[in-house]
Amino acid sequence: MNESAIIPRFGPATITADDPRYESLLRGTNHRFVAKPDRVCVVTSTEQVVTVVGDAVARGLRVTVRSGGHGFEGFFAAEGGVLLDLSEMTDVSFDPSRAAFAIEPGATLGHVYRVLFKGWNVTIPGGECTEVGVGGHFAGGGYGPLSRRLGAVVDYLYAVEVVVVDADGVARAVVATREPDDPHRDLWWAHTGGGGGNFGVVTRYWVRSPGVTSADPAELLPKAPSRWRVAFCMWPWESMTEESFTTLLRNVGTWFERNSAPGAPHAQHSASFYASHRSGGALLLQAMIDDEIPDAGALLDAYFDAVSEGVGVESSRTQVVRPWLYFAAYPNWGDPGTQDIRRIKIKAAYLRKGYTERQLATIWQHLTGEHGVQNQLILIGYGGQVNTVPPDATATAQRDSVLKAAYMAVWGDEAEDHTHITRLREFYRDVYADTGGVPVPGEVSDGSYINYPDVDLADPTWNASGVPWSTLYYKDNYPRLQQVKQRYDPGDEFRHGLSIELP
Ligand SMILES: Cc1cc2nc3c(=O)[nH]c(=O)nc-3n(C[C@H](O)[C@H](O)[C@H](O)COP(=O)(O)OP(=O)(O)OC[C@H]3O[C@@H](n4cnc5c(N)ncnc54)[C@H](O)[C@@H]3O)c2cc1C
C-alpha cells in the first residue's frame, strides 16, 4: 500500500463545552451518570496519553479515564478536569517481540473476540457482553462463559503498559510484565484484578497463556470454540410457590457446590440462573458449551435435570447450536435495557456455596413482593479453572467461589431512580442481614467483584458489618495494592468512589 494512503491516527482531539461534539461524549452505558469535564480529550496513542496527563497534572486538573464506558458506577463522570477518552484505541494485534497479543484499552470484547478468532482461531475467557471495553474489564479481573473451563481473563495477562505520574508530577509510560525478575512486576500484578482508574492509564495489555512458549501465535492462547451450544430451561413465575421457588434456588446452589471443581465434567460449560421479579414472567437457566466437547448436549441436559429435581413445576427447554462467533461477537449481546436511556444499579457477591435457608426465604420475599419490581437476581457460574490459581498470585483474591451473584435493577426514567435504587439496596441488605447487610467473607459468601462496583459498600448506612469495602473486594490483597498505589500514583491523581487508598 502507498504510505501516503494510510490514514494517520488523529488526536488528541480536545473537546470543550462549546464544541458540538461535547454532549455526545459525556455518558457511558449507565445513563445515571453524566460527566461534566472542562474538556474531553480523545486520544489515539500512548504518547498522546503521556502528553495529556502530564499537562493536566501540571495545571492541577483531575484526570478521569473511560475506555468502553461500561462501568456500572460511572467513575469517569467527574465535575471539571479532563476526561480522557480511550475508546478509539482499539488495535488488536500479535506482538512478536513479546510473543503475546497486544490489545488496546478501547477495544470492545466483541472486537477482541472477532480479531483473535479470524486471525488465529484463539480466544480469551472474557465477558459475555460484547460492548464492554477491555480498559476496565481486564484491570478488574474479567470473566465470562469460558471461565469455568479456562479461568479468569487476568490469568492470561502477560503485560500491561500504564501511563503513571511520578511524585514530581511527570507522566511516563511503564511496561510491567509477569516475568519474575521484572522490576515493575507489582504494577502488572495490580492490574490482575485491582480494578480500573487506580494506578494510571492503561494504554495496552498483552495476553498469552501462562507457561506457554511457542513461536506460533495460534498456540499462545486457548483455541476458540468453533460451534457453540446454547441451552435454556424456563419456568413460568406464576406457577411457582415459595416451596417450588426455594427448591429451585437451593438446587442451583447445591449443583454448583458439586460441579465446580477444576476439570470436572460440568466445569467445561457455563451455567447461570436468571430470576426477574415475579412480574417479569419467567425464571431461566442458561448454559453454553463448546459443541466439540463429547456429549455436549447431554451435559447441559444433566445440569437442567439436576436443578429441576423436586421443583414440581413444568419447565420448557431449548438447545440451539450456532457458529461460535455468531454468539461471542453478536452486537450488544448481553447489554440490558434500552441502550439510549438505561439506568442501572448493580450490587454483587461471590458465593462459596448455595444460599442459606434464611437467604432463600428472603429472596423469595423480595422477588414476589409488591415493591421492587425492577429487582432481578442473576447467579453466574464461576469456579472450575478459576479456582486453580492461588488467591495472592493475582489481585483477584476470590479463588474458591462457585458462583457470582449480581443483584440488578434496570429502568429508563430518571424520576424513578430513588425508588429502584432503594428497593435494590433493601433486597441486598436483607439477603446479607446476618453479616451487616453485605457479603462478608465466610462460609457462604466471599465478598464482591470490583468490576460490579457498588459505592454502597463504602457507606455505613448500607454496610453495617464493620468490614471495610476494600476487604470485601480485595481481601488480603488490599495492603499490597496500596503499596503499588504508593509507588506508582503517590499523588493520588487517579481516584474515584472506590479507588485504592494510599497506605
Ligand atoms: C452490560 C454489562 C455486561 C457486563 N458483563 C460482564 C461480564 O460478562 N464479565 C465481567 O467480568 N464483567 C462484565 N461487566 C463489567 C465490566 O467488566 C466492567 O464494567 C468494566 O470495568 C467495564 O470496562 P469499560 O472499559 O467498558 O468501562 P469504563 O466505564 O470505561 O471503565 C470502568 C472503570 O475502569 C477504568 N478504566 C477504563 N479504562 C481504563 C484505562 N485504560 N486505564 C485505567 N483505568 C481505566 C475507569 O476509570 C473506570 O473506573 C459488564 C458490564 C456491563 C455494563
Coordinates of C-alpha atoms and ligand atoms in Angstrom, one line a residue:
M1 CA 0.0 0.0 0.0
N2 CA 1.1 3.5 -0.8
E3 CA 2.3 5.0 2.6
S4 CA 0.5 8.3 1.9
A5 CA -2.8 6.3 1.7
I6 CA -2.5 5.2 5.3
I7 CA -4.7 7.4 7.5
P8 CA -2.7 8.6 10.5
R9 CA -4.2 8.3 13.9
F10 CA -5.9 11.6 15.0
G11 CA -5.7 13.4 18.2
P12 CA -5.6 14.3 20.8
A13 CA -9.0 15.8 20.0
T14 CA -9.7 18.3 22.7
I15 CA -13.4 18.9 23.1
T16 CA -14.8 21.6 25.3
A17 CA -18.3 22.6 26.4
D18 CA -18.8 24.9 23.4
D19 CA -18.0 22.2 20.9
P20 CA -21.0 20.5 19.2
R21 CA -19.4 17.1 20.0
Y22 CA -19.2 17.7 23.8
E23 CA -22.7 16.4 24.8
S24 CA -22.2 13.1 22.9
L25 CA -19.2 12.3 25.0
L26 CA -20.4 12.7 28.5
R27 CA -22.1 9.3 29.1
G28 CA -21.3 5.7 29.3
T29 CA -23.7 2.8 29.2
N30 CA -25.3 3.7 32.5
H31 CA -27.2 6.9 32.0
R32 CA -27.4 7.7 35.7
F33 CA -24.0 9.2 35.3
V34 CA -23.2 12.3 33.2
A35 CA -19.6 13.7 33.2
K36 CA -19.1 17.5 33.3
P37 CA -15.4 17.8 32.5
D38 CA -13.7 21.1 31.4
R39 CA -12.7 19.1 28.4
V40 CA -12.8 15.7 26.9
C41 CA -9.5 14.5 25.3
V42 CA -9.9 11.7 22.8
V43 CA -6.5 10.1 22.4
T44 CA -5.2 7.5 20.0
S45 CA -1.7 6.7 21.2
T46 CA 0.4 6.2 24.3
E47 CA 2.4 9.4 23.5
Q48 CA -0.8 11.4 23.5
V49 CA -1.9 10.0 26.8
V50 CA 1.5 10.9 28.3
T51 CA 1.1 14.5 27.0
V52 CA -2.5 15.0 28.1
V53 CA -1.9 13.5 31.5
G54 CA 1.3 15.5 32.1
D55 CA -0.3 18.7 31.0
A56 CA -3.4 18.1 33.2
V57 CA -1.3 17.3 36.3
A58 CA 0.8 20.4 35.7
R59 CA -2.3 22.5 35.6
G60 CA -3.7 20.9 38.7
L61 CA -6.6 19.3 36.8
R62 CA -8.1 16.0 37.8
V63 CA -8.0 13.2 35.1
T64 CA -10.7 10.6 34.8
V65 CA -10.5 7.7 32.4
R66 CA -13.0 6.0 30.2
S67 CA -12.5 3.2 27.7
G68 CA -15.6 1.1 26.9
G69 CA -17.8 3.2 29.1
H70 CA -19.4 0.0 30.6
G71 CA -18.5 0.8 34.2
F72 CA -21.6 0.5 36.4
E73 CA -20.8 3.3 38.8
G74 CA -19.6 5.9 36.2
F75 CA -16.3 6.5 37.8
F76 CA -15.2 8.6 34.8
A77 CA -18.0 11.1 35.5
A78 CA -16.3 13.8 37.4
E79 CA -17.1 17.5 37.6
G80 CA -14.4 19.6 35.9
G81 CA -10.9 18.4 34.9
V82 CA -10.0 16.2 31.9
L83 CA -12.0 13.2 30.8
L84 CA -9.6 11.0 28.9
D85 CA -11.5 9.0 26.3
L86 CA -9.6 5.9 25.0
S87 CA -12.4 4.4 23.1
E88 CA -10.7 5.0 19.8
M89 CA -7.6 3.0 20.8
T90 CA -8.9 -0.3 19.5
D91 CA -6.0 -2.2 18.0
V92 CA -5.7 -5.9 18.5
S93 CA -2.5 -7.5 17.0
F94 CA 0.2 -10.1 17.6
D95 CA 3.4 -8.6 19.0
P96 CA 6.3 -11.0 18.1
S97 CA 8.7 -9.1 20.3
R98 CA 6.7 -10.2 23.4
A99 CA 5.3 -13.3 21.9
A100 CA 1.8 -12.1 23.0
F101 CA -1.3 -10.4 21.7
A102 CA -1.3 -6.7 22.2
I103 CA -4.8 -5.2 22.9
E104 CA -5.5 -1.5 23.3
P105 CA -8.0 -0.5 26.0
G106 CA -10.7 0.9 23.8
A107 CA -11.2 -2.4 22.0
T108 CA -14.6 -3.9 22.9
L109 CA -14.8 -7.5 23.8
G110 CA -16.7 -8.3 20.6
H111 CA -13.9 -6.7 18.6
V112 CA -11.2 -8.7 20.5
Y113 CA -13.1 -12.0 20.0
R114 CA -13.5 -11.3 16.3
V115 CA -9.9 -10.4 15.6
L116 CA -8.4 -13.2 17.7
F117 CA -10.7 -15.7 16.1
K118 CA -10.4 -14.6 12.5
G119 CA -6.7 -14.1 12.7
W120 CA -5.5 -17.1 14.7
N121 CA -8.5 -19.1 15.9
V122 CA -7.8 -18.3 19.5
T123 CA -9.7 -16.6 22.3
I124 CA -9.7 -15.4 25.9
P125 CA -12.3 -16.2 28.6
G126 CA -13.8 -12.7 28.7
G127 CA -17.3 -11.4 29.4
E128 CA -20.4 -12.1 27.5
C129 CA -21.4 -8.5 26.8
T130 CA -19.6 -7.6 23.5
E131 CA -19.8 -3.9 24.1
V132 CA -17.7 -3.9 27.3
G133 CA -14.3 -2.3 26.9
V134 CA -11.1 -4.0 27.6
G135 CA -9.8 -1.0 29.6
G136 CA -11.8 -1.6 32.7
H137 CA -12.7 -5.3 32.1
F138 CA -9.1 -6.6 32.2
A139 CA -8.0 -4.5 35.1
G140 CA -10.9 -5.6 37.2
G141 CA -10.4 -9.4 36.6
G142 CA -12.7 -10.2 33.8
Y143 CA -14.6 -13.5 33.4
G144 CA -17.2 -15.0 31.0
P145 CA -18.8 -18.1 29.6
L146 CA -15.5 -19.8 29.1
S147 CA -14.1 -19.1 32.6
R148 CA -15.1 -22.3 34.3
R149 CA -13.2 -24.1 31.6
L150 CA -10.3 -21.6 31.1
G151 CA -10.0 -19.3 34.1
A152 CA -10.3 -15.6 34.5
V153 CA -9.1 -13.1 31.8
V154 CA -6.2 -11.9 34.0
D155 CA -4.9 -15.5 34.3
Y156 CA -3.8 -14.7 30.6
L157 CA -2.4 -11.2 31.3
Y158 CA 1.2 -11.2 30.3
A159 CA 2.0 -7.5 30.5
V160 CA 0.5 -4.0 30.7
E161 CA 1.6 -0.6 29.6
V162 CA 0.5 2.1 32.0
V163 CA 0.9 5.9 31.9
V164 CA 1.8 6.8 35.5
V165 CA 2.5 10.1 37.3
D166 CA 5.6 10.4 39.5
A167 CA 5.8 12.3 42.8
D168 CA 7.2 15.2 40.9
G169 CA 4.2 15.3 38.6
V170 CA 5.9 13.9 35.5
A171 CA 3.9 11.4 33.4
R172 CA 5.6 8.5 31.7
A173 CA 4.7 5.1 30.2
V174 CA 5.8 2.0 32.1
V175 CA 5.6 -1.6 30.8
A176 CA 5.1 -4.2 33.5
T177 CA 5.2 -7.9 32.9
R178 CA 4.5 -11.0 34.9
E179 CA 8.2 -12.1 34.5
P180 CA 9.6 -12.9 38.0
D181 CA 12.6 -10.6 37.5
D182 CA 10.6 -7.6 36.2
P183 CA 11.2 -4.6 38.5
H184 CA 7.7 -3.4 37.7
R185 CA 6.1 -6.8 38.3
D186 CA 3.9 -5.4 41.1
L187 CA 2.3 -3.0 38.6
W188 CA 1.4 -5.9 36.4
W189 CA 0.0 -7.7 39.5
A190 CA -2.1 -4.7 40.4
H191 CA -3.8 -5.0 37.0
T192 CA -4.8 -8.6 37.5
G193 CA -7.9 -7.6 39.5
G194 CA -7.1 -4.4 41.3
G195 CA -9.7 -2.5 39.2
G196 CA -9.5 0.4 36.7
G197 CA -8.9 4.0 37.5
N198 CA -6.4 3.4 40.3
F199 CA -2.8 3.5 39.3
G200 CA -2.6 5.3 36.0
V201 CA -3.9 5.0 32.4
V202 CA -3.6 1.6 30.7
T203 CA -2.6 2.1 27.1
R204 CA -2.0 -1.5 26.2
Y205 CA -2.5 -5.0 27.5
W206 CA -0.6 -8.1 26.3
V207 CA -2.2 -11.6 26.7
R208 CA -0.7 -15.1 26.5
S209 CA -1.5 -18.3 28.2
P210 CA 0.6 -18.9 31.3
G211 CA 3.5 -21.3 30.8
V212 CA 3.2 -21.5 27.1
T213 CA 6.2 -20.8 24.9
S214 CA 5.8 -21.1 21.1
A215 CA 6.8 -19.1 18.1
D216 CA 3.3 -19.8 16.7
P217 CA 0.7 -17.3 17.8
A218 CA -2.1 -19.8 17.3
E219 CA -0.6 -21.8 20.2
L220 CA -0.3 -18.8 22.6
L221 CA -3.9 -18.6 23.7
P222 CA -6.7 -21.2 24.0
K223 CA -8.3 -22.4 20.8
A224 CA -11.7 -20.8 20.2
P225 CA -14.8 -23.0 20.1
S226 CA -16.0 -23.4 16.5
R227 CA -19.6 -24.2 17.3
W228 CA -21.4 -23.1 20.4
R229 CA -24.3 -24.9 22.0
V230 CA -26.7 -22.7 24.0
A231 CA -29.4 -24.1 26.1
F232 CA -32.3 -22.6 28.1
C233 CA -34.6 -24.1 30.6
M234 CA -37.6 -21.9 31.6
W235 CA -40.2 -21.9 34.3
P236 CA -43.3 -19.7 34.4
W237 CA -43.0 -17.5 37.5
E238 CA -46.8 -17.5 38.1
S239 CA -46.7 -21.3 38.7
M240 CA -44.1 -21.0 41.4
T241 CA -45.0 -21.4 45.1
E242 CA -42.5 -20.5 47.8
E243 CA -41.6 -24.1 48.1
S244 CA -41.0 -24.7 44.4
F245 CA -39.0 -21.5 44.1
T246 CA -36.8 -22.2 47.1
T247 CA -36.3 -25.8 45.9
L248 CA -35.1 -24.5 42.6
L249 CA -32.7 -21.9 44.0
R250 CA -31.4 -24.4 46.6
N251 CA -30.8 -26.9 43.8
V252 CA -28.8 -24.2 41.9
G253 CA -26.5 -23.7 44.9
T254 CA -26.1 -27.4 45.5
W255 CA -25.4 -28.1 41.9
F256 CA -22.6 -25.5 41.7
E257 CA -21.1 -26.8 45.0
R258 CA -20.8 -30.3 43.5
N259 CA -19.9 -29.4 39.9
S260 CA -17.3 -26.7 40.0
A261 CA -14.1 -28.5 40.8
P262 CA -11.3 -27.7 38.2
G263 CA -11.5 -30.1 35.4
A264 CA -14.9 -31.6 36.5
P265 CA -17.0 -32.7 33.5
H266 CA -19.5 -29.8 34.2
A267 CA -16.7 -27.3 34.6
Q268 CA -16.5 -27.4 30.8
H269 CA -19.6 -25.3 30.4
S270 CA -21.0 -22.0 31.5
A271 CA -24.2 -22.1 33.6
S272 CA -26.3 -19.4 35.0
F273 CA -29.7 -18.6 36.6
Y274 CA -31.8 -15.5 36.0
A275 CA -34.7 -14.6 38.3
S276 CA -36.6 -11.4 37.5
H277 CA -39.2 -10.1 39.9
R278 CA -42.3 -12.3 39.7
S279 CA -43.9 -9.7 37.5
G280 CA -41.2 -10.3 34.9
G281 CA -42.8 -13.6 34.0
A282 CA -40.1 -16.3 33.9
L283 CA -37.2 -17.9 35.6
L284 CA -34.4 -19.1 33.4
L285 CA -31.5 -21.4 33.5
Q286 CA -28.9 -20.9 30.7
A287 CA -25.9 -22.9 29.8
M288 CA -23.3 -22.7 27.0
I289 CA -20.7 -25.2 25.8
D290 CA -18.2 -25.8 23.0
D291 CA -20.1 -28.2 20.9
E292 CA -17.0 -30.2 20.1
I293 CA -16.9 -31.4 23.7
P294 CA -18.1 -35.0 23.7
D295 CA -21.8 -35.3 24.9
A296 CA -22.1 -31.5 25.0
G297 CA -25.9 -31.6 24.8
A298 CA -26.2 -34.4 27.4
L299 CA -24.1 -32.4 29.8
L300 CA -26.4 -29.4 29.6
D301 CA -29.5 -31.6 29.9
A302 CA -28.0 -33.3 33.0
Y303 CA -27.5 -29.8 34.6
F304 CA -31.1 -28.9 33.9
D305 CA -32.3 -32.3 35.2
A306 CA -30.4 -31.9 38.5
V307 CA -31.6 -28.3 39.1
S308 CA -35.2 -29.2 38.2
E309 CA -35.4 -32.1 40.7
G310 CA -38.3 -31.7 43.1
V311 CA -39.4 -28.3 41.8
G312 CA -42.7 -29.7 40.7
V313 CA -43.4 -27.1 38.1
E314 CA -43.1 -27.9 34.4
S315 CA -40.3 -26.2 32.5
S316 CA -39.7 -25.8 28.8
R317 CA -36.3 -26.4 27.3
T318 CA -34.5 -25.4 24.1
Q319 CA -31.0 -26.0 22.7
V320 CA -29.5 -24.4 19.7
V321 CA -26.1 -24.8 18.0
R322 CA -24.6 -21.9 16.2
P323 CA -21.2 -20.9 14.9
W324 CA -19.3 -19.6 17.9
L325 CA -18.6 -16.2 16.6
Y326 CA -22.2 -15.6 16.0
F327 CA -22.8 -15.7 19.7
A328 CA -19.5 -14.4 21.0
A329 CA -19.5 -11.3 18.9
Y330 CA -23.2 -10.6 18.4
P331 CA -23.7 -6.8 18.6
N332 CA -24.9 -5.7 22.0
W333 CA -25.3 -9.3 23.2
G334 CA -25.7 -9.2 27.0
D335 CA -26.5 -5.4 27.3
P336 CA -29.6 -4.9 29.4
G337 CA -32.4 -2.4 28.9
T338 CA -32.8 0.2 26.3
Q339 CA -29.4 1.5 25.1
D340 CA -30.0 5.2 24.9
I341 CA -31.8 5.7 28.2
R342 CA -30.9 2.7 30.5
R343 CA -30.2 3.5 34.2
I344 CA -28.6 0.7 36.2
K345 CA -27.8 -0.2 39.7
I346 CA -25.8 -3.3 40.4
K347 CA -24.8 -5.0 43.7
A348 CA -22.8 -8.2 43.7
A349 CA -21.4 -11.0 45.8
Y350 CA -19.4 -14.2 45.5
L351 CA -20.8 -17.5 46.8
R352 CA -18.7 -20.3 48.1
K353 CA -21.8 -22.4 48.4
G354 CA -25.5 -22.1 48.0
Y355 CA -27.7 -19.7 49.9
T356 CA -28.8 -20.5 53.5
E357 CA -32.4 -21.3 54.1
R358 CA -32.9 -17.8 55.6
Q359 CA -31.5 -16.2 52.4
L360 CA -33.7 -18.4 50.2
A361 CA -36.8 -17.1 52.0
T362 CA -35.6 -13.5 51.8
I363 CA -35.0 -13.8 48.1
W364 CA -38.5 -15.2 47.6
Q365 CA -40.0 -12.3 49.6
H366 CA -38.2 -9.6 47.6
L367 CA -38.8 -11.1 44.2
T368 CA -42.5 -11.6 44.9
G369 CA -43.3 -8.6 47.0
E370 CA -45.4 -5.7 45.7
H371 CA -42.4 -3.4 45.6
G372 CA -39.1 -3.8 43.9
V373 CA -40.5 -4.9 40.5
Q374 CA -37.2 -4.0 38.8
N375 CA -35.2 -6.2 41.1
Q376 CA -33.5 -9.2 39.5
L377 CA -31.1 -11.8 40.7
I378 CA -28.5 -13.3 38.3
L379 CA -26.4 -16.2 39.5
I380 CA -23.4 -16.8 37.2
G381 CA -21.4 -20.0 37.4
Y382 CA -17.7 -19.5 38.4
G383 CA -15.1 -21.7 39.8
G384 CA -13.6 -24.5 37.7
Q385 CA -10.3 -23.4 36.3
V386 CA -10.6 -20.0 38.0
N387 CA -10.0 -21.9 41.3
T388 CA -6.7 -23.4 40.3
V389 CA -4.9 -20.0 40.9
P390 CA -3.8 -19.1 44.5
P391 CA -5.6 -16.0 45.9
D392 CA -2.4 -13.9 46.1
A393 CA -1.0 -14.9 42.7
T394 CA -3.1 -12.2 41.1
A395 CA -5.1 -9.3 42.6
T396 CA -8.3 -11.4 42.1
A397 CA -8.5 -12.8 45.6
Q398 CA -11.7 -14.9 45.3
R399 CA -10.4 -18.2 44.2
D400 CA -12.7 -20.7 45.8
S401 CA -16.1 -19.4 44.9
V402 CA -18.5 -21.3 42.7
L403 CA -20.9 -18.5 41.8
K404 CA -21.1 -14.8 41.3
A405 CA -24.4 -13.1 42.2
A406 CA -25.5 -9.9 40.6
Y407 CA -28.4 -8.1 42.1
M408 CA -29.5 -5.6 39.5
A409 CA -32.2 -3.1 38.6
V410 CA -32.5 -1.5 35.1
W411 CA -35.0 1.2 34.3
G412 CA -35.3 4.2 32.0
D413 CA -36.9 7.1 33.8
E414 CA -34.7 9.4 36.0
A415 CA -37.7 10.2 38.2
E416 CA -37.7 6.5 39.3
D417 CA -34.0 6.5 40.4
H418 CA -34.7 6.8 44.1
T419 CA -37.4 4.1 44.2
H420 CA -35.5 1.4 42.2
I421 CA -32.1 2.1 43.9
T422 CA -33.7 1.9 47.4
R423 CA -35.6 -1.3 46.6
L424 CA -32.4 -3.0 45.4
R425 CA -30.5 -1.8 48.4
E426 CA -33.1 -3.3 50.7
F427 CA -33.1 -6.5 48.8
Y428 CA -29.3 -6.9 49.1
R429 CA -29.2 -5.7 52.8
D430 CA -31.8 -8.3 53.7
V431 CA -30.1 -11.2 51.9
Y432 CA -27.0 -10.4 53.9
A433 CA -28.7 -9.4 57.1
D434 CA -26.7 -11.9 59.1
T435 CA -23.4 -10.1 58.2
G436 CA -24.3 -6.4 58.4
G437 CA -26.0 -6.1 55.0
V438 CA -23.0 -7.1 52.9
P439 CA -21.4 -10.4 51.8
V440 CA -18.6 -10.6 54.4
P441 CA -16.2 -13.4 53.5
G442 CA -17.2 -16.5 55.4
E443 CA -18.7 -20.0 54.9
V444 CA -21.2 -18.9 52.2
S445 CA -20.1 -15.6 50.9
D446 CA -16.8 -14.3 49.8
G447 CA -17.0 -10.5 49.3
S448 CA -17.7 -8.9 46.0
Y449 CA -16.4 -8.2 42.5
I450 CA -14.8 -4.9 41.7
N451 CA -16.0 -5.0 38.1
Y452 CA -19.5 -4.9 39.5
P453 CA -18.7 -1.9 41.8
D454 CA -21.2 -0.7 44.4
V455 CA -20.4 2.5 46.3
D456 CA -22.8 1.5 49.0
L457 CA -20.2 -0.9 50.3
A458 CA -18.3 2.1 51.5
D459 CA -21.4 3.7 53.1
P460 CA -22.1 2.7 56.7
T461 CA -25.8 3.1 56.1
W462 CA -25.7 0.1 53.8
N463 CA -22.6 -1.7 55.2
A464 CA -23.1 -2.1 58.9
S465 CA -20.6 -5.1 59.1
G466 CA -17.6 -3.1 60.3
V467 CA -15.7 -4.8 57.4
P468 CA -14.3 -2.2 55.1
W469 CA -15.3 -2.1 51.4
S470 CA -11.7 -2.8 50.4
T471 CA -11.7 -6.1 52.3
L472 CA -14.9 -7.1 50.6
Y473 CA -13.4 -6.6 47.2
Y474 CA -9.7 -7.4 47.7
K475 CA -9.5 -9.4 51.0
D476 CA -5.8 -9.9 52.0
N477 CA -4.5 -8.4 48.7
Y478 CA -5.5 -4.9 49.7
P479 CA -2.3 -3.8 51.5
R480 CA -0.2 -4.9 48.5
L481 CA -2.5 -2.9 46.2
Q482 CA -1.9 0.1 48.4
Q483 CA 1.8 -0.3 48.2
V484 CA 1.6 -0.3 44.4
K485 CA -0.6 2.8 44.6
Q486 CA 2.1 4.5 46.7
R487 CA 4.8 3.6 44.3
Y488 CA 3.0 4.4 41.0
D489 CA 0.4 7.1 41.9
P490 CA 1.9 8.8 45.0
G491 CA -0.1 12.0 44.3
D492 CA -3.5 10.0 44.1
E493 CA -4.0 11.5 40.6
F494 CA -6.3 8.6 39.6
R495 CA -9.2 8.2 42.0
H496 CA -12.9 7.6 42.2
G497 CA -15.6 6.5 44.5
L498 CA -14.0 3.1 45.3
S499 CA -10.3 3.7 44.4
I500 CA -7.4 2.1 46.2
E501 CA -6.3 4.4 49.0
L502 CA -2.7 5.4 49.7
P503 CA -1.4 3.5 52.7
Ligands
LIG1 C1 -23.9 -4.8 30.3 C2 -22.7 -5.2 31.0 C3 -22.2 -6.5 31.0 C4 -21.1 -6.9 31.7 N1 -20.7 -8.2 31.6 C5 -19.6 -8.6 32.2 C6 -19.1 -9.9 32.1 O1 -19.7 -10.8 31.5 N2 -18.0 -10.3 32.8 C7 -17.2 -9.3 33.5 O2 -16.2 -9.7 34.1 N3 -17.7 -8.1 33.6 C8 -18.8 -7.7 33.0 N4 -19.2 -6.4 33.1 C9 -18.4 -5.5 33.9 C10 -17.3 -4.9 33.1 O3 -16.2 -5.8 33.1 C11 -16.8 -3.6 33.9 O4 -17.9 -2.7 34.0 C12 -15.6 -3.0 33.2 O5 -14.9 -2.2 34.1 C13 -16.0 -2.1 32.0 O6 -14.9 -1.6 31.4 P1 -15.1 -0.4 30.3 O7 -13.7 0.0 29.9 O8 -16.1 -0.7 29.3 O9 -15.7 0.7 31.2 P2 -15.3 2.2 31.7 O10 -16.5 2.8 32.3 O11 -14.7 2.9 30.6 O12 -14.2 1.9 32.8 C14 -14.6 1.3 34.0 C15 -13.5 1.6 35.1 O13 -12.2 1.3 34.6 C16 -11.4 2.5 34.5 N5 -10.7 2.4 33.2 C17 -11.2 2.3 32.0 N6 -10.3 2.3 31.1 C18 -9.1 2.4 31.7 C19 -7.8 2.5 31.3 N7 -7.4 2.5 30.0 N8 -6.8 2.7 32.3 C20 -7.1 2.8 33.6 N9 -8.4 2.7 34.0 C21 -9.4 2.5 33.1 C22 -12.4 3.6 34.5 O14 -11.8 4.8 35.0 C23 -13.5 3.1 35.4 O15 -13.1 3.2 36.8 C24 -20.3 -6.0 32.4 C25 -20.8 -4.6 32.4 C26 -21.9 -4.2 31.8 C27 -22.4 -2.8 31.8

